[in-house]
Tab-separated table of C-alpha atoms in Angstrom:
chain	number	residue	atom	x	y	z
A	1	UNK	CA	0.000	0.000	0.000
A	2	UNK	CA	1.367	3.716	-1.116
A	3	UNK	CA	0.222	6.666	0.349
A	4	UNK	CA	0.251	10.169	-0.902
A	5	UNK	CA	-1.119	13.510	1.154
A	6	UNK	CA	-2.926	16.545	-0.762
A	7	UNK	CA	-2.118	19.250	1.587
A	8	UNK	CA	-2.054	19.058	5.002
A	9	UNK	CA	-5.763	17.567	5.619
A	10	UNK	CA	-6.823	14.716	2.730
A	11	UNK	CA	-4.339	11.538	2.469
A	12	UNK	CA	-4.674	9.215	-0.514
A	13	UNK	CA	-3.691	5.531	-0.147
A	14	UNK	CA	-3.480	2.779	-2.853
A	15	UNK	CA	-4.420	-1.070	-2.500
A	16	UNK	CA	-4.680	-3.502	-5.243
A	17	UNK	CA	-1.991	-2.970	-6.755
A	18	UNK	CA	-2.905	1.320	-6.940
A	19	UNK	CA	-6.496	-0.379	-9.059
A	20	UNK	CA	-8.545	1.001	-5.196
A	21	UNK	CA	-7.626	4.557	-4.140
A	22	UNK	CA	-8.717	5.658	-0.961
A	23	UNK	CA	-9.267	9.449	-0.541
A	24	UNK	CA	-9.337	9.622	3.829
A	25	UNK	CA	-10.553	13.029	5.052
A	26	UNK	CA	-7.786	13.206	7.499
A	27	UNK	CA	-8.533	16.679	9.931
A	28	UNK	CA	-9.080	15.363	13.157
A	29	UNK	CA	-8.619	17.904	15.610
A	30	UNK	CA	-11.798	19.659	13.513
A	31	UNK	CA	-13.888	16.458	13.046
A	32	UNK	CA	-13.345	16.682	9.610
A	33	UNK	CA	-15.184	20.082	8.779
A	34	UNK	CA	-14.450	21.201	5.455
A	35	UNK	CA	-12.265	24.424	5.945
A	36	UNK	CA	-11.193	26.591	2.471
A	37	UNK	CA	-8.047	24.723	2.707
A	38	UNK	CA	-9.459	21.229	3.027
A	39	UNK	CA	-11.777	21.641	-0.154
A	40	UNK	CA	-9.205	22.565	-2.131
A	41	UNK	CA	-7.248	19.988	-1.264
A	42	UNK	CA	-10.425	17.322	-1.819
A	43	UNK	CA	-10.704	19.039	-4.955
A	44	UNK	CA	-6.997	18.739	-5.378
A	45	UNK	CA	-7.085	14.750	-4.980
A	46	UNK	CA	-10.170	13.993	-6.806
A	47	UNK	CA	-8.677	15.732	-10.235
A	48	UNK	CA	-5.341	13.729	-9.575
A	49	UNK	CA	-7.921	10.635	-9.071
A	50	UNK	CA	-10.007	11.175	-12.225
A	51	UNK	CA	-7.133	11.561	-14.926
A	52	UNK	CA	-5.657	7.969	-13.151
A	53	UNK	CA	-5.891	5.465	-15.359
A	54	UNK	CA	-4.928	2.720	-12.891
A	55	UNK	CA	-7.973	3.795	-10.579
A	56	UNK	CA	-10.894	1.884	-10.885
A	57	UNK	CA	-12.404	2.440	-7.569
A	58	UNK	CA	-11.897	5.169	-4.701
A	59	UNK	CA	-13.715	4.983	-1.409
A	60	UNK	CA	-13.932	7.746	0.670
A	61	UNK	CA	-12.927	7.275	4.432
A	62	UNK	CA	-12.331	9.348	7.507
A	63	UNK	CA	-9.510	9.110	9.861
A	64	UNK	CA	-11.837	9.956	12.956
A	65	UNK	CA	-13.038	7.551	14.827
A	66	UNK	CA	-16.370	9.273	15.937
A	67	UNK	CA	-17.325	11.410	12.734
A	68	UNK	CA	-17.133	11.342	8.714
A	69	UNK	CA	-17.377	14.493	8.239
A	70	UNK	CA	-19.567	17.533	10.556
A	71	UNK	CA	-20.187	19.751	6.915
A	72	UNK	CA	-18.595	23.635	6.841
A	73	UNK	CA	-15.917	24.422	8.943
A	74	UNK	CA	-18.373	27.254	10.782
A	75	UNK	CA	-15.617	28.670	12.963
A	76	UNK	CA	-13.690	29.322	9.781
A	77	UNK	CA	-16.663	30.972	8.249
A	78	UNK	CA	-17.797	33.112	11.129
A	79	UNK	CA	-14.438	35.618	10.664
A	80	UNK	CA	-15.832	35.692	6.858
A	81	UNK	CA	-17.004	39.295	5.306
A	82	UNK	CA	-19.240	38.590	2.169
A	83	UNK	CA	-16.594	39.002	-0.153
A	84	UNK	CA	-14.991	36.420	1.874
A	85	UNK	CA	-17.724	33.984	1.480
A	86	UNK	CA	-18.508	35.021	-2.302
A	87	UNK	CA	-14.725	33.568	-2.926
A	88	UNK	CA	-14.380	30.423	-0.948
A	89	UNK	CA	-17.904	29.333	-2.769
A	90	UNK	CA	-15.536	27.987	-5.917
A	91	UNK	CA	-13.538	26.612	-3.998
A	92	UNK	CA	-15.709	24.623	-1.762
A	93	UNK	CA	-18.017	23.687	-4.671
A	94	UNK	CA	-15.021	22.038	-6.297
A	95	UNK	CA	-14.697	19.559	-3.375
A	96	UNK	CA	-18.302	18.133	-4.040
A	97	UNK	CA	-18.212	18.650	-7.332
A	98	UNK	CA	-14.765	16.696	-7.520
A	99	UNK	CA	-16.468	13.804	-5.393
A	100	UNK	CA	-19.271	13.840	-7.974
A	101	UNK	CA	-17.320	13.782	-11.213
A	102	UNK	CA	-15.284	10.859	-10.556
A	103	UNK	CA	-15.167	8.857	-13.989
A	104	UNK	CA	-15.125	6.021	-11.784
A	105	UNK	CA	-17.095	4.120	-9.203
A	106	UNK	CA	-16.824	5.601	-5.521
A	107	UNK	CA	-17.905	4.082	-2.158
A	108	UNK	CA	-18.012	6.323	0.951
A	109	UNK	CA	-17.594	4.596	3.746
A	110	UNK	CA	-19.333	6.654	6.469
A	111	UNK	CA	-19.358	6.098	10.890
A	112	UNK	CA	-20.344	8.560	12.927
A	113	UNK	CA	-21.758	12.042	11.925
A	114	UNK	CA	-22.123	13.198	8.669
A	115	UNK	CA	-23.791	16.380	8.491
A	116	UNK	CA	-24.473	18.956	5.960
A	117	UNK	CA	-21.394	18.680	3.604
A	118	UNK	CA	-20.132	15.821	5.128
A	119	UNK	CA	-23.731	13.812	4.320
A	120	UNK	CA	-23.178	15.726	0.724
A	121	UNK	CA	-19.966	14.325	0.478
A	122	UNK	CA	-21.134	10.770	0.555
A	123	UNK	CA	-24.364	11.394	-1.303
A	124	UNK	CA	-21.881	12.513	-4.247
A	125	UNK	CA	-20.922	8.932	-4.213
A	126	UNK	CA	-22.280	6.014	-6.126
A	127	UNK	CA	-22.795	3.648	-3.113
A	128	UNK	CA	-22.916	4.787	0.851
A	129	UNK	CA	-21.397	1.666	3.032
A	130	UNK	CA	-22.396	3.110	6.671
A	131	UNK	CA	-22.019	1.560	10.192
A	132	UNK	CA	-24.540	1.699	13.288
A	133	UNK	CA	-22.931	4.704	14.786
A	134	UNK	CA	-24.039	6.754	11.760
A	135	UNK	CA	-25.493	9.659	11.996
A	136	UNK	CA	-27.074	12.055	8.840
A	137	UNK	CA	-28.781	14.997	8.289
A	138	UNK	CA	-29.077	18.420	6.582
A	139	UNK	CA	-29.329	20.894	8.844
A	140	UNK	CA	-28.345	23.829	6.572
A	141	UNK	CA	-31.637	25.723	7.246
A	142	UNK	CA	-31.112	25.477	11.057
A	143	UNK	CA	-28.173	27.784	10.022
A	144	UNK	CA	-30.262	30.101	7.743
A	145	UNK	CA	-28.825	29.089	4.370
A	146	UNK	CA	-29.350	25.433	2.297
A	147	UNK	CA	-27.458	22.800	1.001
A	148	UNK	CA	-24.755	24.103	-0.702
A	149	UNK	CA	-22.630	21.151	-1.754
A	150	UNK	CA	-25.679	19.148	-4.102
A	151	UNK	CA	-28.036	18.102	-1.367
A	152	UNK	CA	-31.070	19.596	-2.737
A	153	UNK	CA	-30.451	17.603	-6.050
A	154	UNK	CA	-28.724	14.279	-4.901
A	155	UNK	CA	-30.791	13.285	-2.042
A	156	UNK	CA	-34.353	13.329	-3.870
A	157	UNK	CA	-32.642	11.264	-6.284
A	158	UNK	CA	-31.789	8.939	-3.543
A	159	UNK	CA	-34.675	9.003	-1.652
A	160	UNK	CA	-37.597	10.927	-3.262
A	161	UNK	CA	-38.677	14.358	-3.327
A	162	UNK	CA	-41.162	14.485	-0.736
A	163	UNK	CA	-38.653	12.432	1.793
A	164	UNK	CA	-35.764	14.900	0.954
A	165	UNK	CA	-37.925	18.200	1.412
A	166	UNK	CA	-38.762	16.483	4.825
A	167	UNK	CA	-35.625	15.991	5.556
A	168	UNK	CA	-34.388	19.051	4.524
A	169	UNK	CA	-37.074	21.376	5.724
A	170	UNK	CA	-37.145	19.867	9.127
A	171	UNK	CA	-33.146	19.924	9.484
A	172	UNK	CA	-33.285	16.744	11.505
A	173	UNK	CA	-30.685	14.359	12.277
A	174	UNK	CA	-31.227	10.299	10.783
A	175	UNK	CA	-29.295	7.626	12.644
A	176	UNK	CA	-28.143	4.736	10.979
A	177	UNK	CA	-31.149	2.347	11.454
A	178	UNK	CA	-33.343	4.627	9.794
A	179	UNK	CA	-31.231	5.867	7.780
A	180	UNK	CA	-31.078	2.710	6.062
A	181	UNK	CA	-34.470	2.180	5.977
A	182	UNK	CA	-35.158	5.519	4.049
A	183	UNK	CA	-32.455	4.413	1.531
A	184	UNK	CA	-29.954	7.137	2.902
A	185	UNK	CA	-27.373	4.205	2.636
A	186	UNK	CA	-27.379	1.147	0.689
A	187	UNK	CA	-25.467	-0.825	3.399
A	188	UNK	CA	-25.448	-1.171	6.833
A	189	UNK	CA	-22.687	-2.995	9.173
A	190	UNK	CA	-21.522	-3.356	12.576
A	191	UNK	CA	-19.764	-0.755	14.477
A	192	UNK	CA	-16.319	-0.316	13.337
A	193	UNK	CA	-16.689	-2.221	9.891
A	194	UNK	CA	-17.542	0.656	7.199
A	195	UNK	CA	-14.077	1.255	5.996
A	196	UNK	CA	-13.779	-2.460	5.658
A	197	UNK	CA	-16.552	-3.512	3.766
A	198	UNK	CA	-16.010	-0.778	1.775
A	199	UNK	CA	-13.013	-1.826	0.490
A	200	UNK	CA	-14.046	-5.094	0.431
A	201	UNK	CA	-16.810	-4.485	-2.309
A	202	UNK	CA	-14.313	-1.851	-3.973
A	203	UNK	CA	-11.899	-4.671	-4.531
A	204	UNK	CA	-14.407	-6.885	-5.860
A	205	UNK	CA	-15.757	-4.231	-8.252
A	206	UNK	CA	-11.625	-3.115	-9.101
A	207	UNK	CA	-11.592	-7.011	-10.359
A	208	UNK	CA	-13.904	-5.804	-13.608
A	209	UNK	CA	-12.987	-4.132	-16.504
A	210	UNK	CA	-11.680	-0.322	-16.007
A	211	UNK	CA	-12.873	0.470	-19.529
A	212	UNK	CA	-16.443	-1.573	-18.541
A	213	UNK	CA	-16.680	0.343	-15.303
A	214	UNK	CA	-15.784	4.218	-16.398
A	215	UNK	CA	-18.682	4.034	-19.130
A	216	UNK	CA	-21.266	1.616	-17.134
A	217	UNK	CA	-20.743	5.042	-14.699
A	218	UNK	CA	-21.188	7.282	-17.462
A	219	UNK	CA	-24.339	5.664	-18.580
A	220	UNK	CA	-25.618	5.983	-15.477
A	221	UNK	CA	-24.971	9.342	-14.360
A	222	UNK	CA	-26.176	10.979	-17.844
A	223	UNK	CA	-29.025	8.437	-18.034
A	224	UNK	CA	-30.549	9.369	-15.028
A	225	UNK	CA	-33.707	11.383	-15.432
A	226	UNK	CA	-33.914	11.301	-19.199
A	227	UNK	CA	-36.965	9.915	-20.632
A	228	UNK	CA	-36.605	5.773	-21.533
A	229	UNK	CA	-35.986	6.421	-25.005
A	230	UNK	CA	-33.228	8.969	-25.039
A	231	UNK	CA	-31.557	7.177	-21.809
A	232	UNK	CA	-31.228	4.184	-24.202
A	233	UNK	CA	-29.459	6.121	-26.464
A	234	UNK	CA	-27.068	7.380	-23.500
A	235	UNK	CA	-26.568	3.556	-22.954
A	236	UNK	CA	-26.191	2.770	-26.620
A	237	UNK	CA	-23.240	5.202	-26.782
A	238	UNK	CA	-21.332	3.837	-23.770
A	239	UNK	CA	-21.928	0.294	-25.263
A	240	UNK	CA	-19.969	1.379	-28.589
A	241	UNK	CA	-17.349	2.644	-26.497
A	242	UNK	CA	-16.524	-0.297	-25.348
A	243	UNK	CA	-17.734	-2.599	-27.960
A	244	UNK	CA	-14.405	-2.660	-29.684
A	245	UNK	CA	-12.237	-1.911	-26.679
A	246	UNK	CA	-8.774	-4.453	-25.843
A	247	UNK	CA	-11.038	-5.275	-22.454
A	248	UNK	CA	-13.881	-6.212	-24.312
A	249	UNK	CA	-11.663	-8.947	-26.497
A	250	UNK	CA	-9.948	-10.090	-23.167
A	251	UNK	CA	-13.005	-10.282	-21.274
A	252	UNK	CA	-14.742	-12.974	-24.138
A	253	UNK	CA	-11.358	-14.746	-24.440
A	254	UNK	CA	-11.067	-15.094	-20.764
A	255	UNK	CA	-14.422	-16.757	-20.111
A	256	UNK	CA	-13.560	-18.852	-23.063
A	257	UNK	CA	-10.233	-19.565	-21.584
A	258	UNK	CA	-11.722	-19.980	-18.263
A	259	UNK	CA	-9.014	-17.801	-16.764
A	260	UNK	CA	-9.267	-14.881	-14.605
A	261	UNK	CA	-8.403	-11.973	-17.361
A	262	UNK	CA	-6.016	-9.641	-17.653
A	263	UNK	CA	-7.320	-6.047	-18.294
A	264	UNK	CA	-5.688	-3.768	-20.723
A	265	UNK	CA	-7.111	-0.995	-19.296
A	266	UNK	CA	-8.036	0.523	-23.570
């Protein structure tokens, strides 16, 4: 395992064999909130990330043992004047933004709170992995502004729109049994066990094609709320991309061969 840090606060590890990256939101002392210098640093290590062509999975992890990630580092924005504020927003939509535009698949693996942009963090992943000290919520409006980071557009796509203007209206906090019920996570584990099962269904999805994965992703993401007809054509065009792709041959030859295969990666 290789590890690499983006600035003083996110840490980026390799297993595999460098195919699962793990991007760890490592600023303890602060429970994780996301200060100007920690987004851009996220932001940082998601572009690095995306233009890998050796990554095929990253899960995103904490380093705290009792939160994810507590949303907007508040202290940080309290000493802001408007103009202030006007300028970080770039920066800190970057970080989310970064999360979201991963070209491949992403896992958060969540324990413990994960609040306002810390709960946006993992909804701008593909699949949440949480354990049964999690804790979630929106509480933006408690603070007199919104969610900032894609909340308002990611979770009625997870969970509905009259669930997410609940949940976002009322500010409240979910924990993790309900929170799994509502469909706020996909998965649900002991205490303790997020970052492991996390990686543990990263490496089994790292063991598929990198070429398959980066365009099943793409079908999905600009497939989703298009009518049937013209998300089939979405899906069409990712098929041809991989149609005639070096994975694609060593995929079929492989299950002819009845060997595990070897990926080109093109």
């Amino acid at each position: 395992m290789s590890e690499e840090r983006f600035g003083e606060f996110v840490l980026v590890r390799r297993h595999e064999r460098g195919h699962v990256a793990e991007l760890v939101l490592d600023r303890p002392k602060a429970m994780n909130a996301v200060s100007t210098e920690m987004a851009r640093s996220v932001a940082g290590a998601c572009a690095a990330l995306g233009e890998d062509r050796e990554v095929r999975v990253v899960v995103l992890s904490s380093s705290h043992e009792r939160a994810f990630c507590v949303g907007a580092d508040l202290k940080e924005r309290n000493a802001f004047s408007d103009a202030d504020l006007v300028r970080q927003r770039p920066v800190a939509r970057a970080a989310y933004t970064g999360v979201l535009e991963l070209p491949v698949p992403t896992i958060a693996a969540v324990h413990g709170f994960a609040l306002g942009g810390g709960f946006e963090l993992a909804l701008s992943c593909d699949v949440i992995v949480a354990d049964r000290t999690a804790v979630m919520g929106l509480p933006e409006v408690s603070v007199g502004v919104i969610p900032g980071g894609g909340g308002t557009q990611l979770l009625p796509r997870r969970v509905g729109a009259a669930r997410a203007a609940e949940l976002i209206f009322t500010a409240r906090r979910v924990e993790a049994a309900e929170a799994r019920e509502l469909g706020l996570v996909d998965e649900l584990v002991d205490e303790g066990r997020d970052r492991e099962e996390a990686l543990a269904v990263a490496a089994r999805i790292a063991a598929n094609s990198p070429v398959g994965l980066r365009a099943a992703k793409r079908a999905l993401r600009l497939g989703h709320g298009l009518d049937l007809a013209a998300g089939l054509e979405v899906e069409d065009a990712a098929w041809r991309s991989v149609a005639f792709s070096g994975d694609r041959a060593e995929g079929v030859a492989a299950f002819n061969e009845k060997r595990k295969p070897e990926w080109p990666g093109e």
